mmCIF file of C-alpha atoms in Angstrom:
data_model
loop_
_atom_site.group_PDB
_atom_site.id
_atom_site.type_symbol
_atom_site.label_atom_id
_atom_site.label_comp_id
_atom_site.label_asym_id
_atom_site.label_seq_id
_atom_site.Cartn_x
_atom_site.Cartn_y
_atom_site.Cartn_z
ATOM 1 C CA MET L 1 113.019 91.818 120.329
ATOM 2 C CA SER L 2 115.611 92.351 122.508
ATOM 3 C CA THR L 3 114.881 94.077 126.331
ATOM 4 C CA ASN L 4 117.347 96.725 124.837
ATOM 5 C CA ALA L 5 114.668 99.281 121.910
ATOM 6 C CA ALA L 6 118.308 101.270 120.413
ATOM 7 C CA ASP L 7 119.684 98.197 119.412
ATOM 8 C CA PRO L 8 118.302 98.902 116.228
ATOM 9 C CA LEU L 9 118.869 102.372 116.288
ATOM 10 C CA VAL L 10 122.700 101.530 116.922
ATOM 11 C CA ALA L 11 122.944 99.182 113.954
ATOM 12 C CA LEU L 12 120.533 100.539 111.360
ATOM 13 C CA GLY L 13 123.914 99.029 108.885
ATOM 14 C CA GLY L 14 122.796 95.724 109.374
ATOM 15 C CA LEU L 15 119.163 96.421 108.140
ATOM 16 C CA PRO L 16 118.695 94.319 105.204
ATOM 17 C CA GLY L 17 117.115 96.833 102.967
ATOM 18 C CA VAL L 18 116.194 99.463 104.791
ATOM 19 C CA PRO L 19 118.270 102.191 103.644
ATOM 20 C CA ASP L 20 116.669 101.349 100.240
ATOM 21 C CA ALA L 21 113.580 102.157 101.351
ATOM 22 C CA VAL L 22 114.392 105.217 103.826
ATOM 23 C CA ASP L 23 115.833 106.832 99.922
ATOM 24 C CA ARG L 24 112.351 105.618 98.932
ATOM 25 C CA VAL L 25 110.322 107.100 101.709
ATOM 26 C CA ARG L 26 112.132 110.381 101.817
ATOM 27 C CA LYS L 27 111.901 111.210 97.809
ATOM 28 C CA ALA L 28 108.021 110.423 97.963
ATOM 29 C CA VAL L 29 107.416 112.987 100.658
ATOM 30 C CA ASP L 30 109.499 115.438 98.679
ATOM 31 C CA ARG L 31 107.275 114.744 95.661
ATOM 32 C CA VAL L 32 104.183 115.122 97.451
ATOM 33 C CA TYR L 33 105.015 117.699 98.947
ATOM 34 C CA GLY L 34 106.252 120.191 95.986
ATOM 35 C CA HIS L 35 102.763 119.459 93.997
ATOM 36 C CA ARG L 36 101.372 122.318 93.154
ATOM 37 C CA VAL L 37 98.234 122.245 94.972
ATOM 38 C CA MET L 38 99.886 121.848 98.160
ATOM 39 C CA ARG L 39 101.011 125.345 97.671
ATOM 40 C CA ARG L 40 97.755 126.821 98.079
ATOM 41 C CA ARG L 41 95.585 124.135 99.893
ATOM 42 C CA SER L 42 97.793 122.528 101.901
ATOM 43 C CA ASN L 43 94.974 122.868 105.156
ATOM 44 C CA GLU L 44 92.915 120.217 103.478
ATOM 45 C CA ILE L 45 95.837 117.138 102.379
ATOM 46 C CA THR L 46 96.483 117.759 106.260
ATOM 47 C CA SER L 47 92.184 118.337 107.333
ATOM 48 C CA GLU L 48 91.461 114.720 104.399
ATOM 49 C CA ALA L 49 94.675 113.169 105.987
ATOM 50 C CA ALA L 50 94.082 112.970 109.082
ATOM 51 C CA LEU L 51 91.211 111.450 108.432
ATOM 52 C CA ARG L 52 91.529 108.692 106.646
ATOM 53 C CA GLY L 53 94.500 107.593 109.078
ATOM 54 C CA ALA L 54 91.854 107.615 111.690
ATOM 55 C CA ARG L 55 90.142 105.557 109.383
ATOM 56 C CA GLY L 56 92.245 102.973 109.313
ATOM 57 C CA SER L 57 94.161 103.079 112.673
ATOM 58 C CA ALA L 58 90.210 102.050 113.081
ATOM 59 C CA ALA L 59 90.353 99.962 110.462
ATOM 60 C CA LEU L 60 93.439 98.149 112.768
ATOM 61 C CA SER L 61 91.443 97.777 115.575
ATOM 62 C CA GLY L 62 88.686 95.878 114.621
ATOM 63 C CA ALA L 63 86.462 99.115 113.170
ATOM 64 C CA ASP L 64 86.719 98.728 108.658
ATOM 65 C CA TRP L 65 83.854 101.396 107.713
ATOM 66 C CA ALA L 66 84.380 103.188 104.672
ATOM 67 C CA LEU L 67 85.627 106.678 104.377
ATOM 68 C CA GLU L 68 81.639 107.955 104.035
ATOM 69 C CA GLU L 69 80.347 106.560 107.512
ATOM 70 C CA VAL L 70 83.539 108.275 109.212
ATOM 71 C CA ARG L 71 83.255 112.180 107.402
ATOM 72 C CA ARG L 72 79.200 111.764 108.061
ATOM 73 C CA ARG L 73 79.176 110.718 111.938
ATOM 74 C CA THR L 74 78.497 112.767 114.901
ATOM 75 C CA ASP L 75 77.274 109.659 117.773
ATOM 76 C CA PHE L 76 81.102 107.990 118.508
ATOM 77 C CA ALA L 77 79.417 106.128 121.264
ATOM 78 C CA ALA L 78 76.632 103.620 119.843
ATOM 79 C CA ASP L 79 79.314 100.204 120.518
ATOM 80 C CA PRO L 80 82.612 99.768 120.148
ATOM 81 C CA GLU L 81 83.349 100.053 116.744
ATOM 82 C CA ALA L 82 81.133 103.443 117.071
ATOM 83 C CA ARG L 83 83.764 103.824 120.328
ATOM 84 C CA THR L 84 86.877 102.986 118.618
ATOM 85 C CA VAL L 85 86.357 105.617 115.626
ATOM 86 C CA GLY L 86 86.323 107.319 118.113
ATOM 87 C CA ALA L 87 88.760 106.649 119.526
ATOM 88 C CA ALA L 88 90.803 107.349 116.544
ATOM 89 C CA LEU L 89 89.288 110.587 115.585
ATOM 90 C CA ARG L 90 90.602 111.846 118.750
ATOM 91 C CA LEU L 91 93.940 110.625 119.038
ATOM 92 C CA THR L 92 94.389 112.394 115.826
ATOM 93 C CA ALA L 93 92.948 115.083 116.401
ATOM 94 C CA GLU L 94 95.533 115.350 119.453
ATOM 95 C CA ALA L 95 99.173 113.896 118.682
ATOM 96 C CA GLY L 96 99.426 117.944 116.937
ATOM 97 C CA GLN L 97 99.131 119.125 120.404
ATOM 98 C CA LEU L 98 101.129 116.509 121.263
ATOM 99 C CA LEU L 99 104.302 117.562 119.523
ATOM 100 C CA SER L 100 106.490 119.777 121.764
ATOM 101 C CA ILE L 101 106.168 117.752 124.652
ATOM 102 C CA TRP L 102 106.607 114.223 122.889
ATOM 103 C CA ARG L 103 110.804 115.132 122.104
ATOM 104 C CA GLN L 104 111.527 116.551 126.521
ATOM 105 C CA SER L 105 108.269 113.891 127.763
ATOM 106 C CA PRO L 106 107.307 110.393 125.781
ATOM 107 C CA LEU L 107 105.767 109.067 128.574
ATOM 108 C CA ARG L 108 103.430 111.744 129.111
ATOM 109 C CA VAL L 109 102.828 112.065 125.717
ATOM 110 C CA LEU L 110 101.457 108.597 125.994
ATOM 111 C CA ALA L 111 99.669 108.676 129.552
ATOM 112 C CA ARG L 112 97.665 111.632 128.212
ATOM 113 C CA LEU L 113 97.500 109.299 124.419
ATOM 114 C CA HIS L 114 95.970 106.552 126.217
ATOM 115 C CA LEU L 115 93.180 109.261 128.839
ATOM 116 C CA VAL L 116 91.788 110.702 125.302
ATOM 117 C CA ALA L 117 91.781 107.085 123.244
ATOM 118 C CA ALA L 118 89.950 104.984 126.629
ATOM 119 C CA ALA L 119 88.740 108.390 128.080
ATOM 120 C CA ASP L 120 85.577 105.983 130.115
ATOM 121 C CA ALA L 121 87.692 102.982 131.699
ATOM 122 C CA GLY L 122 88.051 103.191 134.894
ATOM 123 C CA GLU L 123 91.177 103.627 136.504
ATOM 124 C CA THR L 124 93.288 102.130 134.392
ATOM 125 C CA VAL L 125 92.742 105.638 132.067
ATOM 126 C CA GLY L 126 96.023 107.281 131.616
ATOM 127 C CA ARG L 127 99.481 104.958 133.332
ATOM 128 C CA PRO L 128 100.968 102.375 132.263
ATOM 129 C CA ARG L 129 98.785 98.676 133.842
ATOM 130 C CA GLN L 130 100.067 96.332 136.458
ATOM 131 C CA GLY L 131 100.540 93.413 137.651
ATOM 132 C CA GLY L 132 97.935 90.717 136.398
ATOM 133 C CA GLU L 133 95.160 93.919 134.895
ATOM 134 C CA SER L 134 94.373 91.747 131.582
ATOM 135 C CA VAL L 135 94.830 93.244 128.619
ATOM 136 C CA ASP L 136 91.903 94.151 125.634
ATOM 137 C CA GLU L 137 93.812 94.319 122.722
ATOM 138 C CA PRO L 138 92.754 92.635 119.029
ATOM 139 C CA LEU L 139 94.675 91.888 116.281
ATOM 140 C CA ILE L 140 98.204 92.281 118.445
ATOM 141 C CA GLU L 141 98.612 88.027 120.533
ATOM 142 C CA SER L 142 102.258 88.075 121.088
ATOM 143 C CA VAL L 143 102.695 86.647 124.845
ATOM 144 C CA LEU L 144 101.746 90.199 126.824
ATOM 145 C CA PRO L 145 105.300 91.251 128.329
ATOM 146 C CA GLY L 146 104.751 91.782 132.421
ATOM 147 C CA ALA L 147 103.932 95.147 134.070
ATOM 148 C CA ASP L 148 108.325 95.670 135.515
ATOM 149 C CA GLU L 149 108.710 93.942 131.803
ATOM 150 C CA VAL L 150 107.069 97.008 130.104
ATOM 151 C CA ALA L 151 108.156 99.665 133.245
ATOM 152 C CA GLY L 152 112.118 99.115 131.817
ATOM 153 C CA ARG L 153 111.560 98.889 128.846
ATOM 154 C CA LEU L 154 108.821 102.330 128.567
ATOM 155 C CA ASP L 155 112.203 104.239 129.883
ATOM 156 C CA GLY L 156 114.234 102.163 128.060
ATOM 157 C CA LEU L 157 112.833 104.106 124.870
ATOM 158 C CA SER L 158 111.614 107.488 126.491
ATOM 159 C CA ARG L 159 115.507 107.761 127.042
ATOM 160 C CA LEU L 160 116.892 107.266 123.912
ATOM 161 C CA ILE L 161 113.417 109.332 122.592
ATOM 162 C CA ILE L 162 114.750 112.317 124.063
ATOM 163 C CA ALA L 163 118.491 111.415 124.101
ATOM 164 C CA GLY L 164 117.723 111.876 119.903
ATOM 165 C CA GLY L 165 120.272 110.746 117.492
ATOM 166 C CA GLU L 166 121.081 110.042 113.582
ATOM 167 C CA ALA L 167 118.568 108.024 112.782
ATOM 168 C CA PRO L 168 115.881 108.499 110.103
ATOM 169 C CA ALA L 169 111.824 109.770 111.276
ATOM 170 C CA LEU L 170 111.133 105.990 109.251
ATOM 171 C CA VAL L 171 113.386 104.140 111.509
ATOM 172 C CA THR L 172 112.696 105.764 114.175
ATOM 173 C CA ALA L 173 108.612 105.749 114.156
ATOM 174 C CA ALA L 174 109.127 101.544 113.097
ATOM 175 C CA ILE L 175 110.377 101.027 116.533
ATOM 176 C CA VAL L 176 108.097 103.632 118.597
ATOM 177 C CA HIS L 177 105.757 101.418 117.176
ATOM 178 C CA GLY L 178 106.830 98.186 117.408
ATOM 179 C CA GLU L 179 108.015 98.701 120.741
ATOM 180 C CA LEU L 180 104.540 99.936 122.330
ATOM 181 C CA LEU L 181 103.064 96.651 120.286
ATOM 182 C CA ALA L 182 105.125 94.856 122.090
ATOM 183 C CA LEU L 183 104.026 95.643 124.886
ATOM 184 C CA ARG L 184 100.733 97.078 125.307
ATOM 185 C CA PRO L 185 101.720 98.644 128.410
ATOM 186 C CA PHE L 186 97.912 99.783 128.667
ATOM 187 C CA THR L 187 94.615 97.556 129.392
ATOM 188 C CA SER L 188 93.271 98.399 125.887
ATOM 189 C CA CYS L 189 93.737 101.282 123.786
ATOM 190 C CA ASN L 190 97.019 100.549 122.542
ATOM 191 C CA GLY L 191 97.818 99.755 119.069
ATOM 192 C CA LEU L 192 95.627 102.723 118.647
ATOM 193 C CA VAL L 193 98.029 104.857 121.106
ATOM 194 C CA ALA L 194 101.208 103.448 118.491
ATOM 195 C CA ARG L 195 100.232 104.045 115.225
ATOM 196 C CA THR L 196 99.933 107.452 116.732
ATOM 197 C CA ALA L 197 102.869 107.730 118.224
ATOM 198 C CA GLU L 198 104.223 106.589 114.918
ATOM 199 C CA ARG L 199 102.850 109.032 113.465
ATOM 200 C CA ILE L 200 103.966 111.703 116.484
ATOM 201 C CA VAL L 201 106.998 110.511 115.083
ATOM 202 C CA LEU L 202 107.097 111.768 111.417
ATOM 203 C CA ILE L 203 105.275 115.223 112.127
ATOM 204 C CA GLY L 204 107.994 115.844 114.640
ATOM 205 C CA SER L 205 111.543 115.036 112.662
ATOM 206 C CA GLY L 206 110.375 117.000 109.840
ATOM 207 C CA LEU L 207 109.892 113.961 107.659
ATOM 208 C CA ASP L 208 105.824 115.457 107.561
ATOM 209 C CA PRO L 209 105.707 118.244 109.209
ATOM 210 C CA LYS L 210 102.277 119.214 107.761
ATOM 211 C CA ALA L 211 100.817 115.913 108.683
ATOM 212 C CA ILE L 212 99.598 114.640 105.333
ATOM 213 C CA CYS L 213 101.643 111.439 104.242
ATOM 214 C CA PRO L 214 98.837 108.737 107.196
ATOM 215 C CA ALA L 215 100.688 105.695 107.245
ATOM 216 C CA GLU L 216 97.814 104.357 109.015
ATOM 217 C CA VAL L 217 95.859 104.121 105.794
ATOM 218 C CA GLY L 218 98.849 102.246 104.166
ATOM 219 C CA HIS L 219 98.845 99.871 106.901
ATOM 220 C CA ALA L 220 94.993 99.430 106.900
ATOM 221 C CA GLU L 221 95.349 99.064 102.814
ATOM 222 C CA LEU L 222 98.507 96.283 102.539
ATOM 223 C CA GLY L 223 95.905 94.066 105.288
ATOM 224 C CA ARG L 224 95.935 93.313 109.494
ATOM 225 C CA ALA L 225 97.746 90.006 107.679
ATOM 226 C CA ALA L 226 100.297 91.390 107.329
ATOM 227 C CA TYR L 227 100.331 94.068 109.433
ATOM 228 C CA ALA L 228 100.676 91.264 112.304
ATOM 229 C CA ALA L 229 103.440 89.477 109.488
ATOM 230 C CA ALA L 230 106.191 92.382 109.349
ATOM 231 C CA PHE L 231 105.417 91.882 113.872
ATOM 232 C CA GLU L 232 106.244 89.156 114.130
ATOM 233 C CA GLY L 233 109.578 90.219 112.596
ATOM 234 C CA TYR L 234 110.039 92.681 115.650
ATOM 235 C CA LEU L 235 109.470 91.110 118.382
ATOM 236 C CA SER L 236 111.650 88.074 116.844
ATOM 237 C CA GLY L 237 114.586 91.125 117.110
ATOM 238 C CA THR L 238 116.647 89.859 114.220
ATOM 239 C CA PRO L 239 118.124 92.157 111.579
ATOM 240 C CA GLN L 240 115.641 90.407 109.228
ATOM 241 C CA GLY L 241 113.043 90.465 111.406
ATOM 242 C CA MET L 242 113.348 93.982 111.801
ATOM 243 C CA ALA L 243 113.930 95.038 108.161
ATOM 244 C CA ALA L 244 110.714 93.636 107.434
ATOM 245 C CA TRP L 245 108.781 95.914 110.070
ATOM 246 C CA ILE L 246 110.904 98.738 108.548
ATOM 247 C CA THR L 247 110.614 98.360 104.938
ATOM 248 C CA HIS L 248 106.429 97.383 105.917
ATOM 249 C CA CYS L 249 106.265 101.145 107.709
ATOM 250 C CA ALA L 250 108.516 102.485 104.636
ATOM 251 C CA ASP L 251 105.628 100.378 102.559
ATOM 252 C CA ALA L 252 102.496 102.131 104.503
ATOM 253 C CA VAL L 253 103.747 106.160 104.697
ATOM 254 C CA GLY L 254 104.249 104.887 100.536
ATOM 255 C CA LEU L 255 100.752 104.462 100.428
ATOM 256 C CA GLY L 256 99.999 107.333 102.521
ATOM 257 C CA VAL L 257 101.439 109.073 99.879
ATOM 258 C CA ARG L 258 99.836 108.312 97.590
ATOM 259 C CA GLU L 259 96.555 109.039 99.308
ATOM 260 C CA SER L 260 97.653 112.511 99.633
ATOM 261 C CA THR L 261 98.570 111.838 96.197
ATOM 262 C CA ALA L 262 95.298 111.082 94.043
ATOM 263 C CA VAL L 263 93.567 113.989 97.048
ATOM 264 C CA CYS L 264 95.113 116.558 95.929
ATOM 265 C CA GLU L 265 95.208 115.741 92.468
ATOM 266 C CA ALA L 266 91.638 115.775 92.452
ATOM 267 C CA LEU L 267 91.566 119.033 94.296
ATOM 268 C CA GLN L 268 93.549 120.164 90.842
ATOM 269 C CA ARG L 269 91.000 118.072 88.756
ATOM 270 C CA GLY L 270 87.843 120.469 90.796
ATOM 271 C CA ALA L 271 90.165 123.475 90.151
ATOM 272 C CA ALA L 272 89.569 123.219 86.383
#
């Protein structure tokens, strides 16, 4: 991607297929929010979406556990996979507490997310990596930007978020997600943090205020290979590549909507 994180937001009209993807997601979200079960049991849908979203995010970071295993486990410190699942669960729970801070101080929120995810990583926790520090990040293998570039681009991303603008929530969420993957600003847990930041944008923007449309579910269902391939488009910085990444994120949200719709239908059948 270019070093200016605002470029794709300024030139949305030049991204092929993105306006259609935005419209498709908006309609899908509206449909699930209009489901009759949402009027009475929205808290249950939110809780289930959080659990499924955490499972999906952990799967993309190499801990692909069955949903029921995530649901029943209480010990998340036994091995690396368990710690990854535990981190994803903690991040999902934390996201809702940070919405009011995000638009004023996104870098503070990112630091907090890393602290929550990597609580035992010593002096590197909760701060951008410094020169010479390595990054442990499953799946993402692109060239790692230097610490100075990370600092500059994080500042640009922060200013973009604080300024707001006319870009649809889906597009902003995809850019935040992609930029954090590209930068990998922390020594660990960057994918988990990036996907949680995407969640925060979708919730805080009003697109998904009750957090019932877990994009992480969709990213996991589309698969690690598709996720990495779409991310390569983001890194290219071309209109076609950016459109491919944003459309991939739109598809992920759509699959999250489908997941919660199925939960609504199951609850409805159970109440019948």
